[in-house]
Amino acid sequence: MASHHPPRTTNHEPRTPWLVRWLGGEHLVLWLVVLSFVGLLPFTPDLASRENLANLLLTLLPLLVLACGQTVVLITGGIDLSACAIMAVASVVGGLAMNGDTGWLTGSPWAAPVGVLLMLAVGAGLGALNGLSVAVLRMPPFMVTLTTMMAGGGLAIWLIRSETIYNLPPAFNALGGRLALATLITVALAGGAHLLLSRTLLGRWLYAIGHNARMAHISGVPVAGVMLAAYVLSGLLAAAAAVLYTGQAETASPLLGQRLLLDVIAATVIGGTSLFGGRGKVLWTLGGVAFIKLLDNSLNLLNCSFFTITMVKGAVVLAAALLDATRCRLLEAEA
Amino acid sequence: MSPEQQRLVMRALDAAPLVLFALVLAGFGALSPSFLAPANLVNVLVQSSAIAIVATGMTFVLLTAGVDLSVGSIMFVAAAVSGKLLLAQGWPPSLVVAGIIALGGLCGLLNGLLIARLGLIAFIATLGTQYVGRGFGMWLTETRAMNLPEAFTQLASNRLLGVPLPVIVAALVVAAAHAFLMRTPRGRQIYAVGQDAAAARKAGVNVRGVLWTVYVLCGLCAGLGGAVALAQIGSVAPTFGANKEFAAIAAAVLGGTSLFGGRGRVWPGTVFGAVLIQGIENGLNHLNADPYLYPLITAGIIFVAVLLDSARGRLRRTLGRRRIRPD
Amino acid sequence: MSALLQFEGITKRFGGVPVLRDITLTVEAGTTLGLVGENGAGKSTLMNILAGNLRSDAGRIFWDGRPFAPAGPAEAAAAGIAFVHQELNLFPNLTIAENLFLTRFPRWGRLPWIRRDALGTQTVRWLREVGLEATPETPVERLSAGERQLVEIARALSLEPRLIIFDEPTTSLSDRETRQFFELMSRLRARGLTMIYISHTLDDVLRLSDRVAVLRDGALVAHGPRADFDAARLVTLMVGRSLNQLYPTRACWEQSVPAPAVRPLLEVHGLTQPGVVRNVSFTLHASEVLGLFGLMGAGRSELARMLFGLEPFARGAVQVAGQPLQGNSPRRRLQHGVAFLTEDRREDGLALEASIADNLALVTLRRHARRGSGWLNRSALAEAVRSIRAAVRLTPTARDTAPARTLSGGNQQKVVLGKWLLAEPQVLILDEPTRGIDVGAKFEIYQLIHQRADAGAGVLLISSELEELIGLCDRILVMRRGELVDELRRPDFDRERILRAALHERTAA
């Protein structure tokens, strides 16, 4: 029953149709950004003004940080609806600690660094609550982060009774307000997230869980720990975004980021990160964030009203979702 | 745990929403006797009628393991259109109410198209329509608040046989929804689709048709809920209906509807959930609690409900495991 | 008597592998056909073609004398064919009555309103028929496995079909329920219903059928009135597959090479989980390939999943290399040097959308990460992937970055095997490692199994292909209904004995 000549196996790698390649292409969104920028320029020459570009960049930075956190969670197949609420709580706690009138750290030379650390700790703590509920108690991410969103929003308002805190330390305001500094911080954070996802053990594990959590568990991936890390990271990045936004506005407010949730999810989904998990990159998210911000900015310059912008954004999300669904269907048909 | 013990735990978890409801009522009653006064209880019912109607629609969607994040925007669009019709066109209130409901159904059709026909994930599709709807409504109202004529707001304070009209409307909706879910073929098929859409398709159920049905019904309920809330509030502000999708989901889940589909009922579940949410707010009011704490407490209670739901789901999977030996 | 159903030259291939070869078979109206065969002999495929779940590649079916090619299950059901599957297709959240009439509720005229009274009485009628004492309003999730099986049968009957296919209907029934079911079958037969009865319990088949058909390796090897057969003859007919697969030999099977020292690696004592396995004890030695045979639903995969910490067990102990296993996560098992290739490649084995390299590296990823930072040494990782690709002979045309989805089944399985082999496990549990893959890839996987054993590892090989186990193993364990019932060493391998042990023998139980 022995043989010395094993039969040969053959394998054909299927050719990918061009439509699938284009739709699934990595740089689709970056192209869209460039195209819409060039296309819009004749209608709003102001778009390319130095002042406007600086403004565009400044408002893009914190959104990018926030969206990086969302990308990490989406890659695991989860979602973090509470990121914006976490941002609000972090902002308020930072404001309470640092402000020059009644702050706990008033007058201390360490006010700004300790305040920032405190904000980050708040973000990590709330993220850990999400993570523990999802990973250990195995609750659905959507509902968990929804309740955190409700509770966080309420907590931020309760802490300072809907007021706004002014008089923050100048050193702190510079973090988000000075363009060079804010850019540096954002590049460091987004770059860090990129390296984490592409070059580290944790990053590979995040993708593996998003692709197939059962398979990952069987393959020895510590699934619960990795999920926890994803939500803590999202919380941390939300807090970092709060530092940038709060510094930019020079005020701490519980209403910070109330309307950002759609922008964040839209940016990541438009970038190509899949809601089903396993697919996503920081670079793609950068494209999505740039697209959303460009849309915002140019529609503003075109004197479109807030409601038009809201409608257009909703339509863009639907278009991105349709694209994602079409892509999935094409891939399935191909398989 | 032996299977028998597991079944006992299962029964306990199934009864948990009702126990939670009773505990909250009893707790508030003990702390503030005026809470349980009949007039106040009626008050709670009136306050919860709009959200009960919207949550009824949401229950249909959740039963198929979907979600509809656009109900708040549907309420807003419906309210904005009816404001226009009342103020600018001078339509009679009854006609306006009919128009609102039809408009809600139309929005539901749009969601149905995206989800049942084009196969989008319910979450992202309805998130998109949520924003489109909110933007459309703001365009209609030009982001200004509209105050409605008394002829319309009167509807909310009318009573029929001593029962406030909003409560009657909610009761009718709940009764119709309950009957639909329990007594019609389509209603029972909703449960089959939520349990296992692939198996339902294999058994010959028109799964797409079921999905269309639930989103249209959810839109209809959102429109009607918007009308009731509009009559109660008396004006359309740009934030009208905002975040009501979360309240509706919370009411359904508090009432024992599972987010994983196939489990839950409008009556008693969702109704009790809606009343519970309003009851908590009302009770905290009676205790003179810090109003800023309301969302925290509500979120905490919803968290517990979701936790119970996922524990139940996991236990059910263990119990449903295939057996090889008749031990 | 007239022929109700005729198969004429039915042929079916899956990915080039023939699973049905030219089946020609007639079922007379009002008779019962017993259909037997080993796992994978083609019984289910044939029935699925009849029930509209699959299309045949060649050949025709005649139903009531007319050509019949159902496009889907609905069409077959409309023609009067009902199928009681081995797996249950019930909705546990609905009541018995609703499960029976989900798509054809009795209504008030044309109104979409369920007539509860009619629903109740009709359901009671079918429940009484199958002998299930439960009210129609009982939710199915409250029923035991056996009761659910009866509901499934009641559902088939309620379609008032002309032909019913029963696929292993008695596996989850208690003795009392089984007796009731057999009484039901004789009532149905008396009423003139035509039936096809598939079972591994040969005595039952012989008792209940008018004619018996034996499938082997996709071909009809015998067909005739039941008087022509007895259990022993059936077993003989079922085994003795054609030799379409070659197996590599191990050096230690030659008499000149001394047998390896017997060192226990995996020791299992009294493993018990109610409803799943009972009192399973065995030892897997170093350098040994130990086969585990059993028919579908014998509990082989469940046992493997318990050993790997994926499912709980109530009693018993497991030791690896003399150390008791701690914790119950796959991660701990890996630390003990245990690896587990699961039965379901697409669900549990691969990330289909992830790249080939990522799939291969996943299990051993931690070794290439710096402690603390988790920074990956990408060149070492690439080197590991390169070496294992060569070792498992993965097709060279596929790039490392291509999604695993784009590979053929055989190459996908090599990726799964490769990721575990990279961990150099001392105990390798393989659950159906060659299911659904082509002949060439099978041979290469066989060689890899032997290589691993020659290197000193113990291999527990689970397969429903008896020939494969006989070709590859040093020892074979036989499992039936969650219990180990026989053990054979290589010199004593005997197909009939193994199959007899694996088949249900009600007289012995």
Short mmCIF file of C-alpha atoms in Angstrom, two decimals, chain A:
data_model
loop_
_atom_site.label_atom_id
_atom_site.label_comp_id
_atom_site.label_asym_id
_atom_site.label_seq_id
_atom_site.Cartn_x
_atom_site.Cartn_y
_atom_site.Cartn_z
CA MET A 1 0.00 0.00 0.00
CA ALA A 2 3.02 2.24 -0.22
CA SER A 3 3.78 4.73 -2.89
CA HIS A 4 6.89 6.69 -3.57
CA HIS A 5 5.34 9.11 -5.99
CA PRO A 6 2.85 11.35 -4.30
CA PRO A 7 0.29 12.64 -6.77
CA ARG A 8 0.70 16.26 -7.68
CA THR A 9 -1.66 18.90 -6.40
CA THR A 10 -2.65 21.81 -8.50
CA ASN A 11 -3.78 25.22 -7.46
CA HIS A 12 -5.10 28.05 -9.52
CA GLU A 13 -5.05 31.50 -8.07
CA PRO A 14 -8.21 33.12 -9.35
CA ARG A 15 -7.85 36.38 -11.24
CA THR A 16 -9.51 39.27 -9.52
CA PRO A 17 -11.97 41.23 -11.67
CA TRP A 18 -10.99 44.87 -12.11
CA LEU A 19 -14.12 46.17 -10.42
CA VAL A 20 -13.36 44.24 -7.25
CA ARG A 21 -9.77 45.40 -7.36
CA TRP A 22 -10.80 49.02 -7.73
CA LEU A 23 -13.53 48.92 -5.09
CA GLY A 24 -11.29 47.02 -2.73
CA GLY A 25 -8.33 49.20 -3.61
CA GLU A 26 -6.37 50.66 -0.76
CA HIS A 27 -6.18 54.19 -2.05
CA LEU A 28 -9.68 54.75 -3.34
CA VAL A 29 -10.46 57.28 -0.64
CA LEU A 30 -7.19 59.18 -0.88
CA TRP A 31 -7.92 59.56 -4.58
CA LEU A 32 -11.41 60.79 -3.77
CA VAL A 33 -9.95 63.39 -1.41
CA VAL A 34 -7.57 64.72 -4.05
CA LEU A 35 -10.26 64.66 -6.73
CA SER A 36 -12.84 66.46 -4.63
CA PHE A 37 -10.26 69.02 -3.54
CA VAL A 38 -9.34 69.80 -7.13
CA GLY A 39 -12.95 69.63 -8.25
CA LEU A 40 -14.17 72.02 -5.57
CA LEU A 41 -11.36 74.52 -5.95
CA PRO A 42 -12.94 76.48 -8.87
CA PHE A 43 -16.11 77.03 -6.84
CA THR A 44 -14.39 78.03 -3.60
CA PRO A 45 -10.94 79.44 -4.21
CA ASP A 46 -10.75 80.15 -0.49
CA LEU A 47 -10.36 76.41 0.05
CA ALA A 48 -6.69 76.60 -0.81
CA SER A 49 -5.95 79.73 1.20
CA ARG A 50 -3.22 79.37 3.76
CA GLU A 51 -5.54 80.37 6.52
CA ASN A 52 -8.22 77.87 5.56
CA LEU A 53 -5.77 75.03 5.14
CA ALA A 54 -4.31 75.71 8.58
CA ASN A 55 -7.79 75.74 10.03
CA LEU A 56 -8.70 72.56 8.18
CA LEU A 57 -5.65 70.80 9.51
CA LEU A 58 -6.20 72.00 13.06
CA THR A 59 -9.73 70.61 13.19
CA LEU A 60 -8.72 67.45 11.39
CA LEU A 61 -6.13 66.45 13.98
CA PRO A 62 -8.29 65.54 16.98
CA LEU A 63 -10.82 63.79 14.73
CA LEU A 64 -8.00 61.65 13.38
CA VAL A 65 -6.91 60.68 16.89
CA LEU A 66 -10.47 59.77 17.78
CA ALA A 67 -10.93 57.81 14.56
CA CYS A 68 -7.72 55.84 15.18
CA GLY A 69 -9.23 54.53 18.40
CA GLN A 70 -12.42 53.63 16.58
CA THR A 71 -10.40 51.84 13.90
CA VAL A 72 -8.72 49.63 16.50
CA VAL A 73 -12.10 48.60 17.94
CA LEU A 74 -13.72 48.09 14.54
CA ILE A 75 -10.85 45.81 13.52
CA THR A 76 -11.84 43.43 16.33
CA GLY A 77 -15.39 43.39 14.96
CA GLY A 78 -16.70 45.61 17.77
CA ILE A 79 -17.75 49.23 17.91
CA ASP A 80 -17.22 52.07 20.37
CA LEU A 81 -20.20 54.42 20.46
CA SER A 82 -18.95 55.91 23.71
CA ALA A 83 -15.74 57.47 22.36
CA CYS A 84 -17.26 60.95 22.16
CA ALA A 85 -18.80 60.70 25.61
CA ILE A 86 -15.47 59.58 27.02
CA MET A 87 -13.97 62.63 25.39
CA ALA A 88 -16.49 64.87 27.12
CA VAL A 89 -15.83 63.34 30.55
CA ALA A 90 -12.07 63.62 30.07
CA SER A 91 -12.40 67.23 29.03
CA VAL A 92 -14.51 68.11 32.04
CA VAL A 93 -12.27 66.28 34.51
CA GLY A 94 -9.24 67.99 33.03
CA GLY A 95 -10.96 71.35 33.25
CA LEU A 96 -11.97 70.77 36.86
CA ALA A 97 -8.42 69.85 37.76
CA MET A 98 -6.53 72.53 35.90
CA ASN A 99 -8.59 75.70 35.72
CA GLY A 100 -7.09 78.77 37.32
CA ASP A 101 -10.12 79.68 39.41
CA THR A 102 -11.23 76.68 41.41
CA GLY A 103 -9.11 73.86 40.06
CA TRP A 104 -7.58 71.23 42.31
CA LEU A 105 -4.19 71.91 40.80
CA THR A 106 -4.43 75.68 40.56
CA GLY A 107 -1.10 77.42 40.80
CA SER A 108 0.91 74.24 40.71
CA PRO A 109 3.59 74.23 38.02
CA TRP A 110 2.57 70.62 37.38
CA ALA A 111 -1.02 71.54 36.63
CA ALA A 112 -0.82 70.89 32.88
CA PRO A 113 1.07 67.55 32.89
CA VAL A 114 -0.88 66.14 35.83
CA GLY A 115 -4.10 67.34 34.24
CA VAL A 116 -3.26 65.59 31.00
CA LEU A 117 -2.38 62.38 32.84
CA LEU A 118 -5.63 62.60 34.74
CA MET A 119 -7.57 62.96 31.50
CA LEU A 120 -5.80 59.97 30.00
CA ALA A 121 -6.52 57.95 33.13
CA VAL A 122 -10.22 58.80 32.84
CA GLY A 123 -10.21 57.68 29.21
CA ALA A 124 -8.42 54.43 30.01
CA GLY A 125 -10.73 53.76 32.96
CA LEU A 126 -13.94 54.19 30.98
CA GLY A 127 -12.44 52.20 28.12
CA ALA A 128 -11.61 49.42 30.58
CA LEU A 129 -15.23 49.37 31.73
CA ASN A 130 -16.32 48.86 28.11
CA GLY A 131 -13.63 46.26 27.57
CA LEU A 132 -14.43 44.24 30.66
CA SER A 133 -18.13 44.18 29.81
CA VAL A 134 -17.44 43.04 26.25
CA ALA A 135 -14.54 40.65 26.88
CA VAL A 136 -15.33 39.17 30.27
CA LEU A 137 -19.10 39.53 30.63
CA ARG A 138 -19.47 38.90 26.88
CA MET A 139 -22.04 41.60 26.36
CA PRO A 140 -22.68 42.98 22.86
CA PRO A 141 -20.32 45.92 22.14
CA PHE A 142 -23.07 47.99 20.61
CA MET A 143 -25.21 48.00 23.77
CA VAL A 144 -22.30 48.23 26.18
CA THR A 145 -20.81 51.31 24.57
CA LEU A 146 -24.30 52.74 24.13
CA THR A 147 -24.89 52.67 27.88
CA THR A 148 -21.40 54.06 28.47
CA MET A 149 -22.28 56.81 26.04
CA MET A 150 -25.45 57.66 27.95
CA ALA A 151 -23.76 57.41 31.32
CA GLY A 152 -20.64 59.30 30.21
CA GLY A 153 -22.66 62.11 28.67
CA GLY A 154 -24.68 62.35 31.87
CA LEU A 155 -21.58 62.20 34.06
CA ALA A 156 -19.85 65.01 32.18
CA ILE A 157 -22.87 67.27 32.57
CA TRP A 158 -23.40 66.29 36.20
CA LEU A 159 -19.79 67.05 37.09
CA ILE A 160 -20.05 70.70 36.13
CA ARG A 161 -23.78 71.29 35.78
CA SER A 162 -23.75 72.16 32.08
CA GLU A 163 -21.31 74.97 32.63
CA THR A 164 -18.17 75.64 30.68
CA ILE A 165 -14.75 75.93 32.28
CA TYR A 166 -12.44 78.70 31.14
CA ASN A 167 -9.04 79.83 32.30
CA LEU A 168 -7.02 76.72 31.57
CA PRO A 169 -3.23 76.76 31.85
CA PRO A 170 -1.62 78.23 28.69
CA ALA A 171 0.81 75.33 28.53
CA PHE A 172 -2.18 72.99 28.23
CA ASN A 173 -3.97 75.10 25.64
CA ALA A 174 -0.85 75.10 23.50
CA LEU A 175 -1.08 71.30 23.14
CA GLY A 176 -4.18 71.53 21.02
CA GLY A 177 -4.10 75.14 19.93
CA ARG A 178 -0.64 75.54 18.48
CA LEU A 179 -0.68 73.93 15.08
CA ALA A 180 2.87 72.60 15.07
CA LEU A 181 2.56 71.06 18.51
CA ALA A 182 -0.86 69.57 17.83
CA THR A 183 0.38 68.14 14.54
CA LEU A 184 3.35 66.61 16.27
CA ILE A 185 1.19 64.99 18.92
CA THR A 186 -1.28 63.67 16.36
CA VAL A 187 1.43 62.30 14.10
CA ALA A 188 2.99 60.57 17.08
CA LEU A 189 -0.31 59.03 18.18
CA ALA A 190 -1.52 58.03 14.71
CA GLY A 191 1.95 56.75 13.86
CA GLY A 192 1.98 54.79 17.07
CA ALA A 193 -1.40 53.30 16.29
CA HIS A 194 -0.20 52.42 12.81
CA LEU A 195 2.90 50.67 14.14
CA LEU A 196 0.91 48.91 16.82
CA LEU A 197 -1.49 47.51 14.26
CA SER A 198 1.07 46.54 11.65
CA ARG A 199 4.21 45.66 13.56
CA THR A 200 3.31 44.19 16.94
CA LEU A 201 1.94 40.99 18.39
CA LEU A 202 -1.08 42.83 19.78
CA GLY A 203 -1.85 44.26 16.36
CA ARG A 204 -1.83 40.87 14.66
CA TRP A 205 -4.00 39.47 17.39
CA LEU A 206 -6.52 42.30 16.93
CA TYR A 207 -6.90 41.43 13.25
CA ALA A 208 -7.08 37.70 13.97
CA ILE A 209 -9.95 38.22 16.41
CA GLY A 210 -11.78 40.42 13.93
CA HIS A 211 -11.38 37.85 11.17
CA ASN A 212 -12.55 34.89 13.20
CA ALA A 213 -12.71 35.07 16.98
CA ARG A 214 -13.38 31.36 17.45
CA MET A 215 -10.41 30.43 15.30
CA ALA A 216 -8.25 32.91 17.21
CA HIS A 217 -9.30 31.40 20.53
CA ILE A 218 -8.47 27.89 19.35
CA SER A 219 -5.12 29.13 18.03
CA GLY A 220 -4.14 30.27 21.51
CA VAL A 221 -4.82 34.00 21.19
CA PRO A 222 -5.80 35.45 24.59
CA VAL A 223 -9.02 36.81 23.14
CA ALA A 224 -10.43 38.44 26.28
CA GLY A 225 -7.21 40.30 27.05
CA VAL A 226 -6.83 41.57 23.50
CA MET A 227 -10.43 42.80 23.37
CA LEU A 228 -9.92 44.59 26.67
CA ALA A 229 -6.80 46.23 25.27
CA ALA A 230 -8.72 47.41 22.20
CA TYR A 231 -11.34 49.23 24.25
CA VAL A 232 -8.78 50.68 26.67
CA LEU A 233 -6.83 51.97 23.67
CA SER A 234 -9.95 53.51 22.22
CA GLY A 235 -10.64 55.20 25.55
CA LEU A 236 -7.06 56.47 25.77
CA LEU A 237 -7.15 57.91 22.27
CA ALA A 238 -10.53 59.51 22.98
CA ALA A 239 -8.94 61.19 26.00
CA ALA A 240 -6.00 62.31 23.88
CA ALA A 241 -8.46 63.78 21.38
CA ALA A 242 -10.10 65.55 24.33
CA VAL A 243 -6.74 67.12 25.22
CA LEU A 244 -6.42 68.46 21.67
CA TYR A 245 -10.00 69.70 21.38
CA THR A 246 -10.04 71.26 24.84
CA GLY A 247 -6.75 72.99 24.21
CA GLN A 248 -7.98 74.22 20.86
CA ALA A 249 -11.16 75.66 22.34
CA GLU A 250 -9.36 76.79 25.52
CA THR A 251 -12.45 75.69 27.39
CA ALA A 252 -13.59 72.43 28.89
CA SER A 253 -17.18 71.56 28.12
CA PRO A 254 -19.44 68.55 28.63
CA LEU A 255 -20.90 69.19 25.19
CA LEU A 256 -17.54 68.58 23.56
CA GLY A 257 -17.84 66.13 20.72
CA GLN A 258 -21.60 65.71 20.97
CA ARG A 259 -22.02 65.76 17.23
CA LEU A 260 -18.82 63.92 16.39
CA LEU A 261 -20.01 60.34 16.65
CA LEU A 262 -21.25 60.17 13.08
CA ASP A 263 -18.11 61.90 11.79
CA VAL A 264 -15.93 59.32 13.50
CA ILE A 265 -17.86 56.29 12.30
CA ALA A 266 -18.32 57.80 8.85
CA ALA A 267 -14.61 58.55 8.52
CA THR A 268 -13.53 55.02 9.43
CA VAL A 269 -16.17 53.32 7.29
CA ILE A 270 -15.50 55.58 4.30
CA GLY A 271 -11.81 54.85 4.72
CA GLY A 272 -12.57 51.19 4.13
CA THR A 273 -12.47 49.73 7.63
CA SER A 274 -15.06 46.99 7.72
CA LEU A 275 -17.85 46.87 10.28
CA PHE A 276 -17.54 43.08 10.18
CA GLY A 277 -14.02 43.22 11.60
CA GLY A 278 -10.61 42.13 10.37
CA ARG A 279 -10.14 44.92 7.83
CA GLY A 280 -8.81 48.38 8.56
CA LYS A 281 -5.73 50.56 8.57
CA VAL A 282 -4.74 53.85 10.12
CA LEU A 283 -3.78 55.11 6.68
CA TRP A 284 -7.26 54.37 5.35
CA THR A 285 -8.78 56.15 8.31
CA LEU A 286 -6.58 59.16 7.57
CA GLY A 287 -8.15 59.22 4.10
CA GLY A 288 -11.64 58.96 5.53
CA VAL A 289 -11.01 61.73 8.07
CA ALA A 290 -9.57 63.98 5.38
CA PHE A 291 -12.60 63.31 3.18
CA ILE A 292 -15.13 64.09 5.90
CA LYS A 293 -13.30 67.22 6.97
CA LEU A 294 -12.90 68.43 3.41
CA LEU A 295 -16.62 67.87 2.88
CA ASP A 296 -17.41 69.83 6.04
CA ASN A 297 -15.05 72.65 5.19
CA SER A 298 -15.98 73.08 1.53
CA LEU A 299 -19.73 72.88 2.17
CA ASN A 300 -19.20 75.54 4.83
CA LEU A 301 -17.29 77.72 2.41
CA LEU A 302 -20.05 77.21 -0.15
CA ASN A 303 -22.40 78.68 2.46
CA CYS A 304 -24.29 75.48 2.85
CA SER A 305 -26.33 75.34 6.01
CA PHE A 306 -25.70 72.94 8.86
CA PHE A 307 -28.64 70.81 7.84
CA THR A 308 -27.39 70.38 4.30
CA ILE A 309 -24.05 69.23 5.65
CA THR A 310 -25.81 66.77 7.96
CA MET A 311 -27.82 65.37 5.08
CA VAL A 312 -24.82 65.08 2.79
CA LYS A 313 -22.84 63.29 5.49
CA GLY A 314 -25.67 60.83 6.05
CA ALA A 315 -25.81 60.16 2.33
CA VAL A 316 -22.04 59.68 2.19
CA VAL A 317 -22.25 57.10 5.01
CA LEU A 318 -24.95 55.24 3.12
CA ALA A 319 -22.88 55.32 -0.04
CA ALA A 320 -19.85 53.96 1.83
CA ALA A 321 -21.95 51.20 3.37
CA LEU A 322 -23.38 50.29 -0.02
CA LEU A 323 -19.86 50.12 -1.37
CA ASP A 324 -18.82 47.86 1.50
CA ALA A 325 -21.83 45.58 0.93
CA THR A 326 -21.18 45.43 -2.82
CA ARG A 327 -17.54 44.63 -2.18
CA CYS A 328 -18.49 41.81 0.19
CA ARG A 329 -20.95 40.40 -2.31
CA LEU A 330 -18.42 40.50 -5.13
CA LEU A 331 -15.83 38.79 -2.96
CA GLU A 332 -18.33 36.11 -1.99
CA ALA A 333 -19.37 35.52 -5.58
CA GLU A 334 -15.73 35.18 -6.47
CA ALA A 335 -14.97 32.68 -3.69
#
